[in-house]
Tab-separated table of C-alpha atoms and ligand atoms in Angstrom:
chain	number	residue	atom	x	y	z
A	25	MET	CA	-7.978	-13.421	41.513
A	26	ALA	CA	-4.895	-12.027	43.222
A	27	ASP	CA	-2.837	-14.714	41.439
A	28	ALA	CA	-4.235	-13.750	38.039
A	29	TYR	CA	-3.460	-10.118	38.753
A	30	PHE	CA	0.061	-11.061	39.806
A	31	SER	CA	0.800	-13.060	36.640
A	32	PHE	CA	-0.692	-10.332	34.435
A	33	PHE	CA	1.537	-7.795	36.185
A	34	THR	CA	4.643	-9.988	35.814
A	35	LEU	CA	4.003	-10.804	32.158
A	36	PHE	CA	3.041	-7.367	30.865
A	37	ILE	CA	4.860	-4.982	33.207
A	38	ILE	CA	7.798	-6.589	35.025
A	39	PHE	CA	9.036	-8.784	32.183
A	40	PRO	CA	9.005	-6.066	29.483
A	41	LEU	CA	10.638	-3.526	31.802
A	42	ALA	CA	13.336	-5.988	32.835
A	43	LEU	CA	13.956	-6.869	29.180
A	44	LEU	CA	14.178	-3.195	28.209
A	45	ALA	CA	16.608	-2.482	31.040
A	46	PHE	CA	18.748	-5.468	30.091
A	47	LEU	CA	18.789	-4.493	26.402
A	48	TYR	CA	19.616	-0.900	27.288
A	49	PHE	CA	22.830	-2.041	28.950
A	50	ILE	CA	23.975	-4.550	26.360
A	51	LEU	CA	23.093	-2.906	23.019
A	52	ARG	CA	26.204	-2.230	20.936
A	53	PRO	CA	27.144	-0.224	19.002
A	54	ARG	CA	25.482	2.702	20.766
A	55	THR	CA	23.079	5.008	18.932
A	56	VAL	CA	24.565	7.755	16.795
A	57	GLN	CA	23.347	10.726	14.755
A	58	ILE	CA	25.112	11.330	11.452
A	59	PRO	CA	24.507	14.803	10.057
A	60	ILE	CA	24.649	15.261	6.287
A	61	LYS	CA	24.206	19.037	6.036
A	62	ASN	CA	27.427	20.641	4.767
A	63	ARG	CA	29.063	17.223	4.515
A	64	HIS	CA	30.323	15.342	1.487
A	65	VAL	CA	27.938	12.594	0.325
A	66	PHE	CA	29.350	10.377	-2.444
A	67	ILE	CA	26.816	8.208	-4.283
A	68	THR	CA	27.733	5.414	-6.696
A	69	GLY	CA	25.189	4.763	-9.416
A	70	GLY	CA	23.973	8.310	-8.754
A	71	SER	CA	22.981	8.994	-12.357
A	72	SER	CA	19.743	6.985	-12.404
A	73	GLY	CA	16.846	5.642	-10.334
A	74	ILE	CA	17.407	5.291	-6.591
A	75	GLY	CA	20.912	6.824	-6.782
A	76	LEU	CA	19.639	9.919	-8.567
A	77	ALA	CA	16.803	10.238	-6.016
A	78	LEU	CA	19.417	9.965	-3.247
A	79	ALA	CA	21.432	12.753	-4.907
A	80	HIS	CA	18.332	14.972	-5.005
A	81	ARG	CA	17.508	14.229	-1.388
A	82	ALA	CA	21.051	14.792	-0.098
A	83	ALA	CA	21.393	18.049	-2.087
A	84	THR	CA	18.031	19.262	-0.744
A	85	GLU	CA	19.266	18.612	2.787
A	86	GLY	CA	22.310	20.790	2.205
A	87	ALA	CA	24.991	18.168	1.563
A	88	ARG	CA	27.846	18.522	-0.903
A	89	VAL	CA	27.071	15.742	-3.379
A	90	SER	CA	29.228	13.701	-5.761
A	91	ILE	CA	27.908	10.983	-8.036
A	92	LEU	CA	29.778	8.226	-9.869
A	93	ALA	CA	28.624	5.994	-12.735
A	94	ARG	CA	29.925	4.771	-16.100
A	95	SER	CA	28.045	6.792	-18.705
A	96	PRO	CA	29.233	10.447	-18.867
A	97	LYS	CA	26.059	11.354	-20.746
A	98	LYS	CA	23.742	10.040	-18.014
A	99	LEU	CA	25.930	11.746	-15.397
A	100	GLU	CA	25.599	15.076	-17.182
A	101	GLU	CA	21.815	14.662	-17.439
A	102	ALA	CA	21.626	13.830	-13.732
A	103	LYS	CA	23.747	16.849	-12.860
A	104	ASN	CA	21.412	19.120	-14.852
A	105	ALA	CA	18.325	17.560	-13.267
A	106	VAL	CA	19.610	18.126	-9.715
A	107	LYS	CA	20.672	21.685	-10.614
A	108	LEU	CA	17.228	22.419	-12.019
A	109	ASN	CA	15.473	20.936	-9.009
A	110	THR	CA	17.586	22.163	-6.116
A	111	GLY	CA	19.918	24.813	-7.557
A	112	ILE	CA	22.832	22.719	-6.338
A	113	GLU	CA	25.784	21.664	-8.468
A	114	VAL	CA	26.783	18.018	-7.964
A	115	ALA	CA	30.259	16.782	-8.887
A	116	VAL	CA	30.262	13.925	-11.405
A	117	PHE	CA	32.802	11.135	-11.889
A	118	ALA	CA	32.747	8.711	-14.798
A	119	ALA	CA	34.200	5.362	-13.740
A	120	ASP	CA	33.318	1.683	-13.685
A	121	VAL	CA	33.246	0.360	-10.103
A	122	ARG	CA	34.922	-2.810	-11.402
A	123	ASP	CA	38.040	-0.794	-12.278
A	124	TYR	CA	39.942	-0.123	-9.026
A	125	ASP	CA	42.403	2.370	-10.544
A	126	ALA	CA	39.620	4.430	-12.115
A	127	VAL	CA	37.655	4.394	-8.855
A	128	LYS	CA	40.724	5.439	-6.861
A	129	ARG	CA	41.395	8.375	-9.200
A	130	ALA	CA	37.766	9.538	-8.889
A	131	VAL	CA	37.813	9.275	-5.100
A	132	GLU	CA	41.079	11.206	-4.843
A	133	GLU	CA	39.727	13.935	-7.069
A	134	ALA	CA	36.452	14.120	-5.132
A	135	GLY	CA	38.159	14.837	-1.791
A	136	GLN	CA	37.439	13.431	1.642
A	137	ILE	CA	34.105	11.615	1.859
A	138	ASP	CA	31.851	11.726	4.943
A	139	VAL	CA	28.994	9.556	3.698
A	140	LEU	CA	29.623	6.883	1.071
A	141	ILE	CA	26.468	5.385	-0.447
A	142	LEU	CA	27.186	2.231	-2.447
A	143	ASN	CA	24.077	2.203	-4.589
A	144	HIS	CA	25.394	1.039	-7.998
A	145	GLY	CA	24.006	-2.303	-9.037
A	146	VAL	CA	22.979	-4.523	-11.914
A	147	PHE	CA	20.139	-7.004	-11.923
A	148	THR	CA	18.759	-9.602	-14.268
A	149	ALA	CA	15.847	-11.718	-13.154
A	150	LEU	CA	16.199	-15.080	-14.869
A	151	GLU	CA	16.309	-18.741	-13.882
A	152	LEU	CA	19.934	-19.756	-13.309
A	153	GLU	CA	19.540	-22.493	-15.898
A	154	LYS	CA	18.806	-19.860	-18.554
A	155	MET	CA	21.446	-17.409	-17.405
A	156	GLU	CA	24.937	-17.424	-18.891
A	157	LEU	CA	27.775	-17.851	-16.420
A	158	SER	CA	29.244	-14.644	-17.790
A	159	GLU	CA	26.145	-12.817	-16.554
A	160	VAL	CA	26.485	-14.377	-13.100
A	161	LYS	CA	30.111	-13.207	-12.949
A	162	PHE	CA	29.133	-9.751	-14.171
A	163	THR	CA	26.522	-9.455	-11.400
A	164	MET	CA	29.015	-10.501	-8.719
A	165	ASP	CA	31.731	-8.250	-10.142
A	166	VAL	CA	29.644	-5.092	-10.201
A	167	ASN	CA	27.506	-5.642	-7.094
A	168	VAL	CA	30.113	-7.195	-4.797
A	169	ILE	CA	33.654	-6.521	-6.058
A	170	GLY	CA	32.537	-3.004	-7.050
A	171	CYS	CA	31.731	-2.353	-3.373
A	172	PHE	CA	35.094	-3.716	-2.239
A	173	ASN	CA	36.878	-1.473	-4.758
A	174	MET	CA	35.005	1.595	-3.568
A	175	ILE	CA	35.554	0.873	0.129
A	176	LYS	CA	39.282	0.154	-0.362
A	177	ALA	CA	39.593	3.448	-2.223
A	178	VAL	CA	37.604	5.539	0.276
A	179	LEU	CA	38.474	4.079	3.677
A	180	PRO	CA	42.080	5.304	4.187
A	181	ALA	CA	41.128	8.999	3.906
A	182	MET	CA	37.824	8.479	5.733
A	183	LYS	CA	39.692	7.004	8.700
A	184	ILE	CA	42.050	9.951	9.101
A	185	ARG	CA	39.431	12.660	8.506
A	186	LYS	CA	39.901	15.835	10.586
A	187	ASP	CA	36.141	16.190	11.033
A	188	PRO	CA	35.209	14.800	14.488
A	189	LEU	CA	31.669	13.982	13.289
A	190	PRO	CA	30.686	10.365	12.600
A	191	ALA	CA	31.029	9.060	9.036
A	192	SER	CA	28.915	6.505	7.193
A	193	ILE	CA	29.220	3.718	4.643
A	194	ALA	CA	25.791	2.633	3.383
A	195	PHE	CA	25.024	-0.235	1.011
A	196	VAL	CA	21.922	-0.358	-1.151
A	197	SER	CA	21.039	-4.047	-0.899
A	198	SER	CA	17.510	-5.286	-1.710
A	199	GLN	CA	14.763	-7.324	-0.078
A	200	ALA	CA	16.174	-10.034	-2.353
A	201	GLY	CA	19.293	-9.679	-0.157
A	202	GLN	CA	17.253	-10.751	2.880
A	203	VAL	CA	15.438	-13.698	1.346
A	204	GLY	CA	16.296	-15.727	-1.769
A	205	ILE	CA	13.722	-15.231	-4.522
A	206	TYR	CA	12.982	-17.308	-7.652
A	207	GLY	CA	14.843	-15.809	-10.629
A	208	TYR	CA	17.390	-14.006	-8.437
A	209	ALA	CA	19.991	-16.757	-7.837
A	210	ALA	CA	22.854	-14.504	-8.947
A	211	TYR	CA	21.349	-11.239	-7.734
A	212	SER	CA	20.319	-12.573	-4.305
A	213	ALA	CA	23.783	-14.093	-3.880
A	214	SER	CA	25.378	-10.729	-4.655
A	215	LYS	CA	23.112	-8.853	-2.232
A	216	PHE	CA	23.449	-11.453	0.548
A	217	ALA	CA	27.225	-11.022	0.176
A	218	LEU	CA	26.834	-7.355	1.096
A	219	ARG	CA	25.345	-8.299	4.459
A	220	GLY	CA	28.409	-10.347	5.411
A	221	LEU	CA	30.642	-7.550	4.209
A	222	ALA	CA	28.652	-4.924	6.133
A	223	GLU	CA	28.571	-6.903	9.404
A	224	ALA	CA	32.314	-7.588	9.344
A	225	LEU	CA	33.190	-4.064	8.210
A	226	GLN	CA	31.140	-2.437	10.996
A	227	GLN	CA	33.260	-4.229	13.604
A	228	GLU	CA	36.447	-3.110	11.858
A	229	VAL	CA	35.568	0.592	11.513
A	230	ILE	CA	33.575	1.308	14.685
A	231	ALA	CA	36.704	2.592	16.450
A	232	ASP	CA	37.081	5.179	13.671
A	233	ASN	CA	33.558	6.461	14.305
A	234	ILE	CA	32.397	5.070	10.940
A	235	HIS	CA	28.923	3.557	10.854
A	236	VAL	CA	27.624	1.016	8.374
A	237	SER	CA	24.076	0.748	7.017
A	238	LEU	CA	22.294	-1.740	4.773
A	239	ILE	CA	19.282	-0.457	2.842
A	240	PHE	CA	16.694	-3.016	1.713
A	241	PRO	CA	14.335	-1.603	-0.949
A	242	PRO	CA	11.453	-3.613	-2.437
A	243	ASP	CA	10.680	-3.352	-6.196
A	244	THR	CA	11.236	0.312	-7.012
A	245	ASP	CA	10.152	2.237	-10.070
A	246	THR	CA	13.462	3.107	-11.800
A	247	PRO	CA	14.903	2.860	-15.352
A	248	GLY	CA	16.732	-0.301	-14.243
A	249	PHE	CA	13.479	-1.827	-12.997
A	250	VAL	CA	11.680	-1.064	-16.288
A	251	GLU	CA	14.505	-2.846	-18.118
A	252	GLU	CA	14.464	-5.795	-15.694
A	253	ASN	CA	10.730	-6.286	-16.190
A	254	LYS	CA	11.146	-6.906	-19.929
A	255	ARG	CA	12.307	-10.475	-19.377
A	256	LYS	CA	11.413	-11.182	-15.765
A	257	PRO	CA	9.989	-14.655	-15.056
A	258	GLU	CA	6.304	-14.656	-14.108
A	259	LEU	CA	7.097	-16.365	-10.788
A	260	THR	CA	9.589	-13.661	-9.833
A	261	LYS	CA	6.849	-11.080	-10.310
A	262	ILE	CA	4.353	-13.109	-8.286
A	263	ILE	CA	6.729	-13.672	-5.353
A	264	ALA	CA	8.142	-10.135	-5.349
A	265	ALA	CA	4.566	-8.807	-5.245
A	266	SER	CA	4.478	-10.068	-1.611
A	267	SER	CA	6.071	-6.704	-0.871
A	268	GLY	CA	4.642	-3.466	-2.243
A	269	ALA	CA	6.365	-1.420	-4.948
A	270	MET	CA	7.838	1.991	-4.176
A	271	LYS	CA	8.912	5.191	-5.908
A	272	ALA	CA	12.610	6.007	-5.979
A	273	ASP	CA	12.059	9.236	-3.986
A	274	GLU	CA	10.331	7.337	-1.182
A	275	VAL	CA	13.194	4.842	-1.002
A	276	ALA	CA	15.718	7.699	-0.997
A	277	GLN	CA	13.903	9.456	1.846
A	278	LYS	CA	13.882	6.290	3.975
A	279	ALA	CA	17.522	5.632	3.143
A	280	ILE	CA	18.736	9.122	4.069
A	281	ASP	CA	16.714	9.131	7.311
A	282	GLY	CA	18.114	5.701	8.197
A	283	ILE	CA	21.686	6.753	7.447
A	284	LYS	CA	21.319	9.886	9.578
A	285	SER	CA	20.081	7.821	12.520
A	286	GLY	CA	22.939	5.347	12.073
A	287	SER	CA	20.600	2.349	11.620
A	288	PHE	CA	22.362	-0.838	10.575
A	289	PHE	CA	19.300	-2.256	8.821
A	290	ILE	CA	17.173	0.222	6.866
A	291	PRO	CA	13.878	-1.281	5.666
A	292	CYS	CA	11.813	0.885	3.307
A	293	ASN	CA	8.195	-0.282	3.682
A	294	SER	CA	6.100	-2.202	6.216
A	295	GLU	CA	6.796	-5.611	4.635
A	296	GLY	CA	10.463	-4.645	4.728
A	297	LEU	CA	10.191	-3.830	8.420
A	298	ALA	CA	8.716	-7.296	9.101
A	299	LEU	CA	11.429	-8.859	6.931
A	300	SER	CA	14.166	-7.012	8.819
A	301	ILE	CA	12.825	-8.157	12.181
A	302	ALA	CA	12.419	-11.732	10.898
A	303	THR	CA	15.996	-11.826	9.558
A	304	ALA	CA	17.675	-9.877	12.379
A	305	GLY	CA	19.931	-12.827	13.236
A	306	LEU	CA	23.270	-11.657	14.642
A	307	SER	CA	23.209	-8.225	13.066
A	308	PRO	CA	23.934	-5.225	15.288
A	309	GLN	CA	20.952	-3.250	16.536
A	310	ARG	CA	21.294	0.254	17.988
A	311	SER	CA	17.627	0.975	18.648
A	312	LEU	CA	16.253	-0.132	22.006
A	313	LEU	CA	12.713	-0.242	20.657
A	314	MET	CA	13.678	-2.342	17.612
A	315	ALA	CA	15.754	-4.742	19.746
A	316	PHE	CA	12.764	-5.162	22.053
A	317	VAL	CA	10.429	-5.854	19.142
A	318	GLU	CA	12.918	-8.327	17.623
A	319	VAL	CA	13.051	-10.330	20.844
A	320	VAL	CA	9.317	-10.313	21.497
A	321	ALA	CA	8.156	-10.858	17.890
A	322	ALA	CA	10.725	-13.498	16.859
A	323	GLY	CA	8.441	-16.510	17.244
A	324	ILE	CA	5.396	-15.021	15.594
A	325	LEU	CA	7.461	-13.686	12.681
A	326	ARG	CA	8.922	-17.142	12.128
A	327	ILE	CA	5.348	-18.373	11.714
A	328	ALA	CA	4.639	-15.498	9.297
A	329	SER	CA	7.817	-16.367	7.326
A	330	LEU	CA	6.735	-19.996	7.023
A	331	CYS	CA	3.328	-18.827	5.777
A	332	PHE	CA	5.081	-16.808	3.070
A	333	GLN	CA	7.162	-19.837	2.088
A	334	TRP	CA	3.971	-21.904	1.933
A	335	SER	CA	2.315	-19.416	-0.400
A	336	TRP	CA	5.428	-19.066	-2.605
A	337	TYR	CA	5.873	-22.826	-2.998
A	338	ASP	CA	2.160	-23.050	-3.697
A	339	SER	CA	2.537	-20.506	-6.545
A	340	ILE	CA	5.536	-22.434	-7.900
A	341	GLU	CA	3.625	-25.726	-7.817
A	342	LYS	CA	0.572	-24.229	-9.535
A	343	TRP	CA	2.738	-22.601	-12.177
A	344	HIS	CA	4.401	-25.929	-13.015
A	345	ILE	CA	1.048	-27.717	-13.225
A	346	GLN	CA	-0.285	-25.021	-15.534
A	347	ARG	CA	2.863	-25.179	-17.685
A	348	LYS	CA	2.503	-28.952	-18.083
A	349	SER	CA	-1.050	-28.510	-19.354
A	350	SER	CA	0.021	-25.784	-21.834
A	351	PRO	CA	3.763	-26.442	-22.493
A	352	GLN	CA	4.238	-23.771	-25.184
A	353	SER	CA	4.027	-20.913	-22.657
A	354	SER	CA	7.357	-21.442	-20.883
B	10	LIG	N1	14.763	-0.864	-8.765
B	10	LIG	C1	14.505	-1.851	-7.939
B	10	LIG	O1	13.469	-2.517	-8.017
B	10	LIG	C2	15.462	-2.145	-6.832
B	10	LIG	C3	16.790	-1.784	-6.881
B	10	LIG	N2	17.640	-2.117	-5.852
B	10	LIG	C4	19.059	-1.747	-5.901
B	10	LIG	O2	19.166	-0.335	-5.954
B	10	LIG	C5	20.323	0.039	-6.670
B	10	LIG	C6	19.948	1.022	-7.757
B	10	LIG	O3	18.998	0.431	-8.596
B	10	LIG	P1	18.154	1.255	-9.683
B	10	LIG	O4	18.113	2.669	-9.302
B	10	LIG	O5	16.916	0.500	-9.900
B	10	LIG	O6	19.099	1.039	-10.941
B	10	LIG	P2	19.316	1.820	-12.325
B	10	LIG	O7	19.663	0.779	-13.323
B	10	LIG	O8	18.197	2.744	-12.605
B	10	LIG	O9	20.638	2.663	-12.004
B	10	LIG	C7	21.839	1.992	-11.735
B	10	LIG	C8	22.949	2.987	-11.535
B	10	LIG	O10	24.174	2.276	-11.309
B	10	LIG	C9	25.150	2.682	-12.269
B	10	LIG	N3	26.032	1.562	-12.577
B	10	LIG	C10	25.688	0.348	-13.084
B	10	LIG	N4	26.776	-0.402	-13.285
B	10	LIG	C11	27.839	0.339	-12.887
B	10	LIG	C12	29.239	0.120	-12.871
B	10	LIG	N5	29.769	-1.043	-13.294
B	10	LIG	N6	30.048	1.092	-12.412
B	10	LIG	C13	29.515	2.268	-11.992
B	10	LIG	N7	28.222	2.538	-11.978
B	10	LIG	C14	27.372	1.586	-12.424
B	10	LIG	C15	24.310	3.140	-13.478
B	10	LIG	O11	24.978	4.035	-14.339
B	10	LIG	P3	25.823	3.510	-15.651
B	10	LIG	O12	24.997	2.448	-16.294
B	10	LIG	O13	26.039	4.724	-16.473
B	10	LIG	O14	27.095	2.979	-15.075
B	10	LIG	C16	23.183	3.860	-12.752
B	10	LIG	O15	23.602	5.141	-12.330
B	10	LIG	C17	20.943	-1.266	-7.193
B	10	LIG	O16	21.970	-1.646	-6.330
B	10	LIG	C18	19.792	-2.249	-7.122
B	10	LIG	O17	20.237	-3.561	-6.975
B	10	LIG	C19	17.196	-2.786	-4.761
B	10	LIG	C20	15.897	-3.155	-4.660
B	10	LIG	C21	14.929	-2.876	-5.684
B	11	LIG	C1	7.651	-12.044	8.039
B	11	LIG	C2	8.169	-11.754	6.811
B	11	LIG	C3	7.472	-10.765	5.919
B	11	LIG	C4	7.935	-10.935	4.619
B	11	LIG	C5	7.507	-10.172	3.441
B	11	LIG	C6	8.333	-10.734	2.354
B	11	LIG	C7	8.337	-10.028	1.080
B	11	LIG	C8	9.521	-10.446	0.269
B	11	LIG	C9	9.487	-9.904	-1.085
B	11	LIG	C10	10.817	-9.866	-1.730
B	11	LIG	C11	10.823	-8.942	-2.890
B	11	LIG	C12	12.146	-8.859	-3.547
B	11	LIG	C13	12.187	-7.668	-4.464
B	11	LIG	C14	13.513	-7.492	-5.080
B	11	LIG	C15	13.603	-6.167	-5.767
B	11	LIG	C16	14.868	-6.010	-6.498
B	11	LIG	O1	15.911	-5.894	-5.925
B	11	LIG	C17	14.755	-6.076	-7.967
B	11	LIG	N1	13.691	-5.302	-8.492
B	11	LIG	C18	16.020	-5.691	-8.622
B	11	LIG	O2	16.128	-4.375	-8.731
């Protein structure tokens, strides 16, 4: 009896406390709070969907907001919408993130940036076999090289800012940037690339008090998503339905809260939280609680991940069998 009590005590009290104490000492980088009120938040792709919702959110919280996208018309509409909603005037910049010179001009005109949100993105869900190589290159150019262009343009001034407050660079990735999904060969590759970029960049800019975040939304109701759905493979829909769909405002709220608390990974829903814990790998973790959960839940989440793989491959197998019996519906 005394032995049972002793092992219960060790397992559920001593071990967790020792783990917490150990994690408390080793966790790097340390926690940080990044205020956005009265600071300059610059959002790429801010004229539509998640980016526009981010602009609304940041303006509501008292930030000075700039948005950048290609279409001047959509930018103007976004500006009017934010003005109508919040009374705040956002600055707009028409540029293609693939064009470094254009991006640099916009950034210089906008003035020193405290929070850079790299939200622009293009997505086509299609089997690689059916996708033109030009579309693959386009996806990589906008989603990946576009981020490099922006960061190269923003970083020099961000590093020498007079403001002693912490600054932020946040990437809008996707849950398809945490796990490869059928139909997203190009898109998943582009979003996975952002994780490598973010992890390396965080080590390079930590000494300048700049903090990097990666936001992982699930399917989100936006104009881009409506367009994507027009030719999305059935299997992509089935697999992506493993995570719930969200509204752009909800994603924006999660993203802004995550940026303010300096989180490296920012999941947006409960499936996303499980996915972030399951794919924690060697990413930095500032939160003691999250680090604790990652350590304790690693094994069980690996089992959950394998169950998801089992169900996805099962859907793929069934879909192929069905297609063989009725070949006309490709
Ligand atoms: N909606 C979803 O289901 C999900 C979306 N995401 C990610 O969220 C981000 C936003 O998506 P969402 O709001 O749905 O997309 P939308 O298509 O609704 O909006 C995309 C925005 O990016 C801008 N943009 C696109 N290409 C460029 C470019 N080359 N240069 C500058 N700006 C550009 C667009 O403006 P313009 O065309 O005028 O340039 C627009 O403002 C993307 O990175 C996407 O991958 C992640 C998970 C789920
Ligand atoms: C233990 C693990 C739990 C796992 C739950 C896994 C759920 C994964 C679902 C992935 C959904 C991908 C959506 C991509 C959305 C997107 O980016 C496009 N709409 C393009 O905009």
